[in-house]
Amino acid sequence: MRVISSRLASRRSVTIALFGSSALVAAQPAFAQNAPAGEDSNVILVTAQKRTQNIQDVPIAITALGTEKLRELQVKELQDAVKFIPSVTIQTIQPGFSQVYFRGVASGENANHSAALPTVGTYLDEMPITTIQGALDIHAYDIARVEALAGPQGTLYGASSMAGTIKIVTNKPDYSGTYGAADMELNSVAHGDIGGVAQGFVNLKLSDRSALRVVGWYRHDGGYIDNVAGSRTYPTSGATQTNADLVEKNYNDVDTYGARMALGIELDDNWTITPTLMGQVQKTNGSFAQERSTAVSKKLQTVQYNPESSKDEWYQAALTIEGKLGNWDLVATGGILNRKDHTESDYSDYSYFYDAVLGSGAYFTDNAGDPVNPNQYIRGKDKYKRQFGELRITSPQENRIRLMAGLFAQRQSHLISQDYIIDGISDAITVPGTDSDIWLTKQKRVDRDYAVFGELSFDITDKLTATGGGRLYKYKNSLVGFFGYSDGYSSRTGVAACFAEAVIAGSPCTNLDKTTSDSGAIFKANLTYKLTPDWLIYATWSRGFRPGGINRRSTLPPYGPDKLDNYEFGWKSQIGAFHFNYAMYREDWNNIQLSFLGENGLTLIRNAGVAQIYGVEFDVGYRKGGLSLSAAGSYNDAKIRKDFCAIANARFDCSLAGSDGAENALLAKAGTRLPITASFKGNAVARYEFPVGNWQGHIQGAVNYIGKRRSDLRNLENHIKGEFAAYTTADFSIGMKNDLWRVEIYANNMFDSNGVINSSVQCLETTCGDPDGISSTGGVFYDYVIRPRVIGLKIGRDF
């Protein structure tokens, strides 16, 4: 028995390969912070290697989208930026729950709360903000830049940067003066509702050595999915369920609001402290998938029988101290992140098809023994806490030998509460201590990381530099609490498996208490050669890792870390108005933490894979006068190198039975392409700026393409859900601005593509029906699609 649908906490979890790619390195001043006064305005400054550098001097593949470019490309959140980052794929089921992938390093992880950590680290300024259920959905306003660092960044960024790192860098307080801006937007989504944005910031000069920057935003995204009328009758009980009270057009709307404050204080000429505080609330309604079934007649429709919504609240507080010890630079930074999610989800498909196929509804009776409606829904409440600290010291950059060394520590905890509810069931099958739970998850997960890291660079000649880096790490991860049924419903799991009194409040007892830990080292080596001041070539070997973790099923051991080795050659060149940047690489992914659903829909993780990825990334651009042209893309040939078997064995031989004599099975042959990421992604952007009286006008067009993708690594599941077809989107904008005002009209997804970014289905493996439709005992397929065409008007003013 298997459910071909994974779960992200309390909702239907899907893997979404979301559109996008663009400039590998964009040599335009708007793509990152401006250069200091007196320097070339085309210089782009980034902090990818934890020190300020010209992006063209950083010997890694990196994209940087700065304040103005984020505005020009209509970027409101990380998903929008991904369209213009060639190496990145993002998967999400809705705002607030996203997973990020680099260079095809994806095995189909389902982002379950008890599963493997992400392969990509996400940073807000100096602080890691990655949580197990995804990167924070930060509204992109007054952001200095988004930096995307492709390939393993483990020596400098640690455990969750195995495949790459995303850095969101905010604009800092400015001591030069008091100024600000306000921006408004009104937009309309095709087939849907009206939305809008109100946002602004003010930079207050408090003295010659202090300033305060305050930012605020409110955003409403109009819905475009209709919940249409439907009904179903459960075979066993004969209960008929309708959704009449939930029928609504455009019901998946989103409201986002938040604020950020940063105080900058120069204590003297050498020391600066910067405390920051940022918070956001995001509320969503409805489902973000269109249904593929006989119950709907059009795209962008679904039939949901229970309310679906989420409320994601978080705040982050951080402090950074920068100064000098002699002529060495010292940075001490630390912070906390608190996040809280409330969710409710429809789970009636699961109940209906299990009843239709297995007659499971016969078990759902009240205290009098009479059948109840098996309708099931989920209410979830998740709390995250992260504490982080880093101390690093850097030698003078003008020296021939340069050293950076540091200490790192973090602790992230996740308190998980998921109630799977069937109203009116008898006390005997209700999880003790709950009102009407058929299943309860009450767990606390803690992930701890400690490290010593460093990089040493040596200028062998004026043109040739060698760099070596390393990170000594230790992790300790634990999972404790309760999951499962009442002992009246199951004699093997849940309460029946408890071995201790409750240690997590709200749980009836404890049936899970596991810890795993390990230590090790990863390394990096790089050679960089400057052919000319504007043209460098580099070769890199680097390694990233992801910590191991806990399998909560008692019969399974913890899983170990997986590692990624990257062999990369590239160049960066600037010839007048033209630039051409290129990287080619091979990545070896060993001991892959493969996640899939097992008995009772529990996520299982084991180190059972070996993959190899060959790829290239490129970015070409031209900028002269008012004309700028760019094209970028990535190609990844990402395949497993050994057969993937149902039962793990060191020889990857699926003919070998399990230790208990159980028959093995071939799930995917060697040579099968990894899921989620397209072989090719590409984009092109053209912009022309021209004078209109005392104003400057512009017209811009962008095209994004994403190729065909597998939905799952396993062949059967990939066949059931189907592969995702390639699609193309086009964006256009036209506008004007002067020294104070700006006005713009834009259209994203101008031709209203309905590109499918993932599909999910809940069913029994042998009765899922045809992906092009469903049988009476099959399952309902859900297609998660890109946002339809959005047309908007933007007006802003500086002051």
PDB file of C-alpha atoms in Angstrom, residues 366-596:
ATOM      1  CA  ASP A 366     -19.001   6.716  16.645  1.00  0.00           C
ATOM      2  CA  ASN A 367     -19.335   5.510  20.229  1.00  0.00           C
ATOM      3  CA  ALA A 368     -22.642   3.851  19.361  1.00  0.00           C
ATOM      4  CA  GLY A 369     -21.016   1.858  16.571  1.00  0.00           C
ATOM      5  CA  ASP A 370     -22.730   3.782  13.775  1.00  0.00           C
ATOM      6  CA  PRO A 371     -20.703   4.848  10.699  1.00  0.00           C
ATOM      7  CA  VAL A 372     -19.508   8.442  10.531  1.00  0.00           C
ATOM      8  CA  ASN A 373     -18.507  10.492   7.523  1.00  0.00           C
ATOM      9  CA  PRO A 374     -14.836   9.516   6.876  1.00  0.00           C
ATOM     10  CA  ASN A 375     -14.010  13.034   5.676  1.00  0.00           C
ATOM     11  CA  GLN A 376     -10.527  13.927   6.934  1.00  0.00           C
ATOM     12  CA  TYR A 377      -8.751  17.261   7.293  1.00  0.00           C
ATOM     13  CA  ILE A 378      -5.514  18.465   8.876  1.00  0.00           C
ATOM     14  CA  ARG A 379      -4.719  21.285  11.248  1.00  0.00           C
ATOM     15  CA  GLY A 380      -1.073  22.047  11.794  1.00  0.00           C
ATOM     16  CA  LYS A 381       0.992  24.286  14.003  1.00  0.00           C
ATOM     17  CA  ASP A 382       4.750  24.430  13.588  1.00  0.00           C
ATOM     18  CA  LYS A 383       7.223  26.505  15.587  1.00  0.00           C
ATOM     19  CA  TYR A 384      10.826  27.083  14.549  1.00  0.00           C
ATOM     20  CA  LYS A 385      13.639  28.637  16.520  1.00  0.00           C
ATOM     21  CA  ARG A 386      17.174  29.227  15.327  1.00  0.00           C
ATOM     22  CA  GLN A 387      20.145  30.669  17.208  1.00  0.00           C
ATOM     23  CA  PHE A 388      23.278  31.434  15.242  1.00  0.00           C
ATOM     24  CA  GLY A 389      26.734  32.881  15.845  1.00  0.00           C
ATOM     25  CA  GLU A 390      29.859  33.349  13.748  1.00  0.00           C
ATOM     26  CA  LEU A 391      33.235  34.948  14.418  1.00  0.00           C
ATOM     27  CA  ARG A 392      35.771  35.424  11.639  1.00  0.00           C
ATOM     28  CA  ILE A 393      39.002  37.298  11.091  1.00  0.00           C
ATOM     29  CA  THR A 394      40.590  38.305   7.788  1.00  0.00           C
ATOM     30  CA  SER A 395      44.107  39.436   6.988  1.00  0.00           C
ATOM     31  CA  PRO A 396      44.784  42.514   4.814  1.00  0.00           C
ATOM     32  CA  GLN A 397      43.652  41.918   1.245  1.00  0.00           C
ATOM     33  CA  GLU A 398      46.678  43.674  -0.261  1.00  0.00           C
ATOM     34  CA  ASN A 399      49.030  41.048   1.167  1.00  0.00           C
ATOM     35  CA  ARG A 400      50.463  38.345  -1.058  1.00  0.00           C
ATOM     36  CA  ILE A 401      49.281  35.723   1.449  1.00  0.00           C
ATOM     37  CA  ARG A 402      45.734  36.211   2.722  1.00  0.00           C
ATOM     38  CA  LEU A 403      43.885  34.294   5.406  1.00  0.00           C
ATOM     39  CA  MET A 404      40.275  34.113   6.529  1.00  0.00           C
ATOM     40  CA  ALA A 405      39.453  31.962   9.553  1.00  0.00           C
ATOM     41  CA  GLY A 406      36.363  31.601  11.697  1.00  0.00           C
ATOM     42  CA  LEU A 407      34.151  29.761  14.168  1.00  0.00           C
ATOM     43  CA  PHE A 408      30.508  28.869  13.536  1.00  0.00           C
ATOM     44  CA  ALA A 409      27.684  27.479  15.693  1.00  0.00           C
ATOM     45  CA  GLN A 410      23.929  27.180  15.265  1.00  0.00           C
ATOM     46  CA  ARG A 411      20.986  25.392  16.840  1.00  0.00           C
ATOM     47  CA  GLN A 412      17.642  25.079  15.104  1.00  0.00           C
ATOM     48  CA  SER A 413      14.608  23.486  16.699  1.00  0.00           C
ATOM     49  CA  HIS A 414      11.255  22.630  15.158  1.00  0.00           C
ATOM     50  CA  LEU A 415       8.213  21.851  17.286  1.00  0.00           C
ATOM     51  CA  ILE A 416       5.802  19.910  15.078  1.00  0.00           C
ATOM     52  CA  SER A 417       2.075  19.607  15.745  1.00  0.00           C
ATOM     53  CA  GLN A 418      -0.181  17.982  13.128  1.00  0.00           C
ATOM     54  CA  ASP A 419      -3.771  16.904  13.851  1.00  0.00           C
ATOM     55  CA  TYR A 420      -5.401  14.553  11.297  1.00  0.00           C
ATOM     56  CA  ILE A 421      -9.082  14.869  12.160  1.00  0.00           C
ATOM     57  CA  ILE A 422     -12.219  12.853  11.374  1.00  0.00           C
ATOM     58  CA  ASP A 423     -15.131  14.420  13.229  1.00  0.00           C
ATOM     59  CA  GLY A 424     -17.285  12.262  15.492  1.00  0.00           C
ATOM     60  CA  ILE A 425     -15.164   9.099  15.657  1.00  0.00           C
ATOM     61  CA  SER A 426     -15.394   6.892  18.723  1.00  0.00           C
ATOM     62  CA  ASP A 427     -13.187   7.352  21.754  1.00  0.00           C
ATOM     63  CA  ALA A 428     -11.559   3.974  21.080  1.00  0.00           C
ATOM     64  CA  ILE A 429      -9.971   5.127  17.819  1.00  0.00           C
ATOM     65  CA  THR A 430      -9.360   8.743  18.880  1.00  0.00           C
ATOM     66  CA  VAL A 431      -5.763   9.518  19.805  1.00  0.00           C
ATOM     67  CA  PRO A 432      -5.853  10.072  23.610  1.00  0.00           C
ATOM     68  CA  GLY A 433      -5.880  13.714  24.643  1.00  0.00           C
ATOM     69  CA  THR A 434      -7.355  14.967  21.359  1.00  0.00           C
ATOM     70  CA  ASP A 435     -10.926  15.808  20.395  1.00  0.00           C
ATOM     71  CA  SER A 436     -11.215  13.666  17.273  1.00  0.00           C
ATOM     72  CA  ASP A 437      -7.748  12.855  15.882  1.00  0.00           C
ATOM     73  CA  ILE A 438      -7.351   9.657  13.898  1.00  0.00           C
ATOM     74  CA  TRP A 439      -3.609  10.451  13.656  1.00  0.00           C
ATOM     75  CA  LEU A 440      -1.425  12.821  15.658  1.00  0.00           C
ATOM     76  CA  THR A 441       2.132  14.067  15.170  1.00  0.00           C
ATOM     77  CA  LYS A 442       3.712  15.823  18.177  1.00  0.00           C
ATOM     78  CA  GLN A 443       7.472  15.951  17.805  1.00  0.00           C
ATOM     79  CA  LYS A 444      10.458  18.146  18.550  1.00  0.00           C
ATOM     80  CA  ARG A 445      13.328  18.162  16.113  1.00  0.00           C
ATOM     81  CA  VAL A 446      16.699  19.756  16.963  1.00  0.00           C
ATOM     82  CA  ASP A 447      19.568  20.177  14.469  1.00  0.00           C
ATOM     83  CA  ARG A 448      22.907  21.393  15.841  1.00  0.00           C
ATOM     84  CA  ASP A 449      25.996  22.406  13.827  1.00  0.00           C
ATOM     85  CA  TYR A 450      29.471  23.474  14.945  1.00  0.00           C
ATOM     86  CA  ALA A 451      32.455  24.257  12.740  1.00  0.00           C
ATOM     87  CA  VAL A 452      35.912  25.754  12.372  1.00  0.00           C
ATOM     88  CA  PHE A 453      36.605  27.049   8.867  1.00  0.00           C
ATOM     89  CA  GLY A 454      39.221  28.915   6.915  1.00  0.00           C
ATOM     90  CA  GLU A 455      40.614  29.836   3.500  1.00  0.00           C
ATOM     91  CA  LEU A 456      44.190  30.687   2.589  1.00  0.00           C
ATOM     92  CA  SER A 457      45.118  32.469  -0.674  1.00  0.00           C
ATOM     93  CA  PHE A 458      48.627  32.880  -2.097  1.00  0.00           C
ATOM     94  CA  ASP A 459      49.597  35.012  -5.093  1.00  0.00           C
ATOM     95  CA  ILE A 460      52.088  32.727  -6.815  1.00  0.00           C
ATOM     96  CA  THR A 461      52.685  35.477  -9.370  1.00  0.00           C
ATOM     97  CA  ASP A 462      51.013  38.791 -10.102  1.00  0.00           C
ATOM     98  CA  LYS A 463      48.525  36.888 -12.253  1.00  0.00           C
ATOM     99  CA  LEU A 464      48.253  33.419 -10.675  1.00  0.00           C
ATOM    100  CA  THR A 465      46.585  32.834  -7.290  1.00  0.00           C
ATOM    101  CA  ALA A 466      46.100  29.569  -5.406  1.00  0.00           C
ATOM    102  CA  THR A 467      43.413  29.204  -2.729  1.00  0.00           C
ATOM    103  CA  GLY A 468      42.778  26.345  -0.332  1.00  0.00           C
ATOM    104  CA  GLY A 469      39.930  26.074   2.135  1.00  0.00           C
ATOM    105  CA  GLY A 470      38.637  23.679   4.722  1.00  0.00           C
ATOM    106  CA  ARG A 471      35.902  23.196   7.294  1.00  0.00           C
ATOM    107  CA  LEU A 472      35.978  20.914  10.298  1.00  0.00           C
ATOM    108  CA  TYR A 473      32.410  20.179  11.335  1.00  0.00           C
ATOM    109  CA  LYS A 474      30.350  18.348  13.903  1.00  0.00           C
ATOM    110  CA  TYR A 475      26.594  17.884  13.879  1.00  0.00           C
ATOM    111  CA  LYS A 476      24.137  16.367  16.311  1.00  0.00           C
ATOM    112  CA  ASN A 477      20.495  15.904  15.328  1.00  0.00           C
ATOM    113  CA  SER A 478      17.633  14.525  17.416  1.00  0.00           C
ATOM    114  CA  LEU A 479      13.928  13.754  17.059  1.00  0.00           C
ATOM    115  CA  VAL A 480      11.644  12.987  20.007  1.00  0.00           C
ATOM    116  CA  GLY A 481       7.905  12.762  20.579  1.00  0.00           C
ATOM    117  CA  PHE A 482       4.850  10.912  19.287  1.00  0.00           C
ATOM    118  CA  PHE A 483       3.348  10.041  15.916  1.00  0.00           C
ATOM    119  CA  GLY A 484       0.585   7.666  14.939  1.00  0.00           C
ATOM    120  CA  TYR A 485      -2.806   6.227  15.820  1.00  0.00           C
ATOM    121  CA  SER A 486      -4.645   5.290  18.978  1.00  0.00           C
ATOM    122  CA  ASP A 487      -4.075   1.718  20.170  1.00  0.00           C
ATOM    123  CA  GLY A 488      -7.760   1.093  19.418  1.00  0.00           C
ATOM    124  CA  TYR A 489      -7.084   1.684  15.714  1.00  0.00           C
ATOM    125  CA  SER A 490      -3.649   0.074  15.361  1.00  0.00           C
ATOM    126  CA  SER A 491      -1.956  -2.536  17.530  1.00  0.00           C
ATOM    127  CA  ARG A 492       1.487  -1.905  15.986  1.00  0.00           C
ATOM    128  CA  THR A 493       1.972   1.852  15.614  1.00  0.00           C
ATOM    129  CA  GLY A 494       1.172   5.041  17.479  1.00  0.00           C
ATOM    130  CA  VAL A 495       0.190   4.532  21.124  1.00  0.00           C
ATOM    131  CA  ALA A 496       0.817   0.795  20.812  1.00  0.00           C
ATOM    132  CA  ALA A 497       4.499   1.532  20.112  1.00  0.00           C
ATOM    133  CA  CYS A 498       5.019   3.905  23.052  1.00  0.00           C
ATOM    134  CA  PHE A 499       7.838   3.122  25.456  1.00  0.00           C
ATOM    135  CA  ALA A 500       7.776   6.149  27.789  1.00  0.00           C
ATOM    136  CA  GLU A 501       5.585   8.865  29.249  1.00  0.00           C
ATOM    137  CA  ALA A 502       4.940  11.968  27.174  1.00  0.00           C
ATOM    138  CA  VAL A 503       7.856  14.382  26.910  1.00  0.00           C
ATOM    139  CA  ILE A 504       6.182  16.683  24.360  1.00  0.00           C
ATOM    140  CA  ALA A 505       3.175  18.606  25.667  1.00  0.00           C
ATOM    141  CA  GLY A 506      -0.089  17.536  24.051  1.00  0.00           C
ATOM    142  CA  SER A 507       1.069  14.033  23.162  1.00  0.00           C
ATOM    143  CA  PRO A 508      -0.327  10.900  24.887  1.00  0.00           C
ATOM    144  CA  CYS A 509       3.085   9.218  25.288  1.00  0.00           C
ATOM    145  CA  THR A 510       6.491   8.858  23.621  1.00  0.00           C
ATOM    146  CA  ASN A 511       7.175   6.393  20.787  1.00  0.00           C
ATOM    147  CA  LEU A 512      10.136   8.212  19.234  1.00  0.00           C
ATOM    148  CA  ASP A 513      13.437   9.290  20.789  1.00  0.00           C
ATOM    149  CA  LYS A 514      16.459   9.131  18.486  1.00  0.00           C
ATOM    150  CA  THR A 515      19.742  10.986  18.107  1.00  0.00           C
ATOM    151  CA  THR A 516      22.459  10.848  15.471  1.00  0.00           C
ATOM    152  CA  SER A 517      25.769  12.688  15.232  1.00  0.00           C
ATOM    153  CA  ASP A 518      28.943  12.762  13.201  1.00  0.00           C
ATOM    154  CA  SER A 519      32.033  14.843  12.541  1.00  0.00           C
ATOM    155  CA  GLY A 520      34.322  15.269   9.580  1.00  0.00           C
ATOM    156  CA  ALA A 521      36.026  17.684   7.224  1.00  0.00           C
ATOM    157  CA  ILE A 522      35.464  19.093   3.750  1.00  0.00           C
ATOM    158  CA  PHE A 523      37.925  20.951   1.559  1.00  0.00           C
ATOM    159  CA  LYS A 524      38.278  23.258  -1.427  1.00  0.00           C
ATOM    160  CA  ALA A 525      41.097  24.098  -3.883  1.00  0.00           C
ATOM    161  CA  ASN A 526      41.165  26.822  -6.522  1.00  0.00           C
ATOM    162  CA  LEU A 527      43.586  28.236  -9.092  1.00  0.00           C
ATOM    163  CA  THR A 528      42.815  31.615 -10.669  1.00  0.00           C
ATOM    164  CA  TYR A 529      44.775  33.176 -13.513  1.00  0.00           C
ATOM    165  CA  LYS A 530      44.314  36.758 -14.745  1.00  0.00           C
ATOM    166  CA  LEU A 531      44.922  36.769 -18.493  1.00  0.00           C
ATOM    167  CA  THR A 532      44.237  40.499 -18.511  1.00  0.00           C
ATOM    168  CA  PRO A 533      42.795  42.908 -15.920  1.00  0.00           C
ATOM    169  CA  ASP A 534      39.343  42.170 -17.405  1.00  0.00           C
ATOM    170  CA  TRP A 535      39.650  38.456 -18.129  1.00  0.00           C
ATOM    171  CA  LEU A 536      40.276  35.640 -15.655  1.00  0.00           C
ATOM    172  CA  ILE A 537      40.108  31.869 -15.854  1.00  0.00           C
ATOM    173  CA  TYR A 538      39.742  29.546 -12.889  1.00  0.00           C
ATOM    174  CA  ALA A 539      39.663  25.875 -11.937  1.00  0.00           C
ATOM    175  CA  THR A 540      38.030  24.658  -8.720  1.00  0.00           C
ATOM    176  CA  TRP A 541      37.522  21.476  -6.786  1.00  0.00           C
ATOM    177  CA  SER A 542      35.129  21.863  -3.877  1.00  0.00           C
ATOM    178  CA  ARG A 543      33.101  19.588  -1.633  1.00  0.00           C
ATOM    179  CA  GLY A 544      29.804  20.136   0.121  1.00  0.00           C
ATOM    180  CA  PHE A 545      27.929  17.971   2.587  1.00  0.00           C
ATOM    181  CA  ARG A 546      24.525  17.590   4.181  1.00  0.00           C
ATOM    182  CA  PRO A 547      24.161  16.202   7.718  1.00  0.00           C
ATOM    183  CA  GLY A 548      22.507  12.881   8.371  1.00  0.00           C
ATOM    184  CA  GLY A 549      19.307  12.546  10.351  1.00  0.00           C
ATOM    185  CA  ILE A 550      16.584  10.425  11.895  1.00  0.00           C
ATOM    186  CA  ASN A 551      14.175   7.915  10.409  1.00  0.00           C
ATOM    187  CA  ARG A 552      11.262   8.029  12.789  1.00  0.00           C
ATOM    188  CA  ARG A 553      10.069   4.513  11.933  1.00  0.00           C
ATOM    189  CA  SER A 554      11.614   2.359  14.686  1.00  0.00           C
ATOM    190  CA  THR A 555      12.739  -0.421  12.340  1.00  0.00           C
ATOM    191  CA  LEU A 556      14.963   1.894  10.318  1.00  0.00           C
ATOM    192  CA  PRO A 557      18.359   3.247  11.376  1.00  0.00           C
ATOM    193  CA  PRO A 558      19.424   6.890  11.045  1.00  0.00           C
ATOM    194  CA  TYR A 559      20.721   7.931   7.645  1.00  0.00           C
ATOM    195  CA  GLY A 560      24.206   9.349   7.137  1.00  0.00           C
ATOM    196  CA  PRO A 561      25.469  12.492   5.426  1.00  0.00           C
ATOM    197  CA  ASP A 562      25.675  12.772   1.662  1.00  0.00           C
ATOM    198  CA  LYS A 563      28.449  14.652  -0.137  1.00  0.00           C
ATOM    199  CA  LEU A 564      28.877  16.498  -3.413  1.00  0.00           C
ATOM    200  CA  ASP A 565      32.232  16.893  -5.190  1.00  0.00           C
ATOM    201  CA  ASN A 566      32.416  19.701  -7.754  1.00  0.00           C
ATOM    202  CA  TYR A 567      35.061  19.938 -10.498  1.00  0.00           C
ATOM    203  CA  GLU A 568      34.682  23.258 -12.297  1.00  0.00           C
ATOM    204  CA  PHE A 569      36.444  25.308 -14.951  1.00  0.00           C
ATOM    205  CA  GLY A 570      35.306  28.764 -15.996  1.00  0.00           C
ATOM    206  CA  TRP A 571      36.162  32.237 -17.093  1.00  0.00           C
ATOM    207  CA  LYS A 572      34.915  35.798 -16.680  1.00  0.00           C
ATOM    208  CA  SER A 573      35.608  38.403 -19.322  1.00  0.00           C
ATOM    209  CA  GLN A 574      34.696  42.021 -19.987  1.00  0.00           C
ATOM    210  CA  ILE A 575      35.611  43.611 -23.325  1.00  0.00           C
ATOM    211  CA  GLY A 576      34.298  47.150 -23.483  1.00  0.00           C
ATOM    212  CA  ALA A 577      30.529  47.016 -23.561  1.00  0.00           C
ATOM    213  CA  PHE A 578      30.471  43.228 -23.978  1.00  0.00           C
ATOM    214  CA  HIS A 579      30.855  40.530 -21.344  1.00  0.00           C
ATOM    215  CA  PHE A 580      30.970  36.749 -21.596  1.00  0.00           C
ATOM    216  CA  ASN A 581      31.057  34.487 -18.522  1.00  0.00           C
ATOM    217  CA  TYR A 582      31.116  30.720 -18.670  1.00  0.00           C
ATOM    218  CA  ALA A 583      31.426  27.723 -16.362  1.00  0.00           C
ATOM    219  CA  MET A 584      31.576  24.003 -17.076  1.00  0.00           C
ATOM    220  CA  TYR A 585      31.507  21.394 -14.328  1.00  0.00           C
ATOM    221  CA  ARG A 586      31.141  17.828 -13.237  1.00  0.00           C
ATOM    222  CA  GLU A 587      29.541  17.019  -9.899  1.00  0.00           C
ATOM    223  CA  ASP A 588      29.667  13.623  -8.164  1.00  0.00           C
ATOM    224  CA  TRP A 589      26.886  13.103  -5.641  1.00  0.00           C
ATOM    225  CA  ASN A 590      27.516  10.176  -3.297  1.00  0.00           C
ATOM    226  CA  ASN A 591      25.393   8.477  -0.619  1.00  0.00           C
ATOM    227  CA  ILE A 592      22.340  10.407  -1.762  1.00  0.00           C
ATOM    228  CA  GLN A 593      19.701  10.809   0.929  1.00  0.00           C
ATOM    229  CA  LEU A 594      16.737   9.445  -1.024  1.00  0.00           C
ATOM    230  CA  SER A 595      13.292  10.200   0.428  1.00  0.00           C
ATOM    231  CA  PHE A 596      10.122   8.300  -0.397  1.00  0.00           C
TER     232      PHE A 596
END
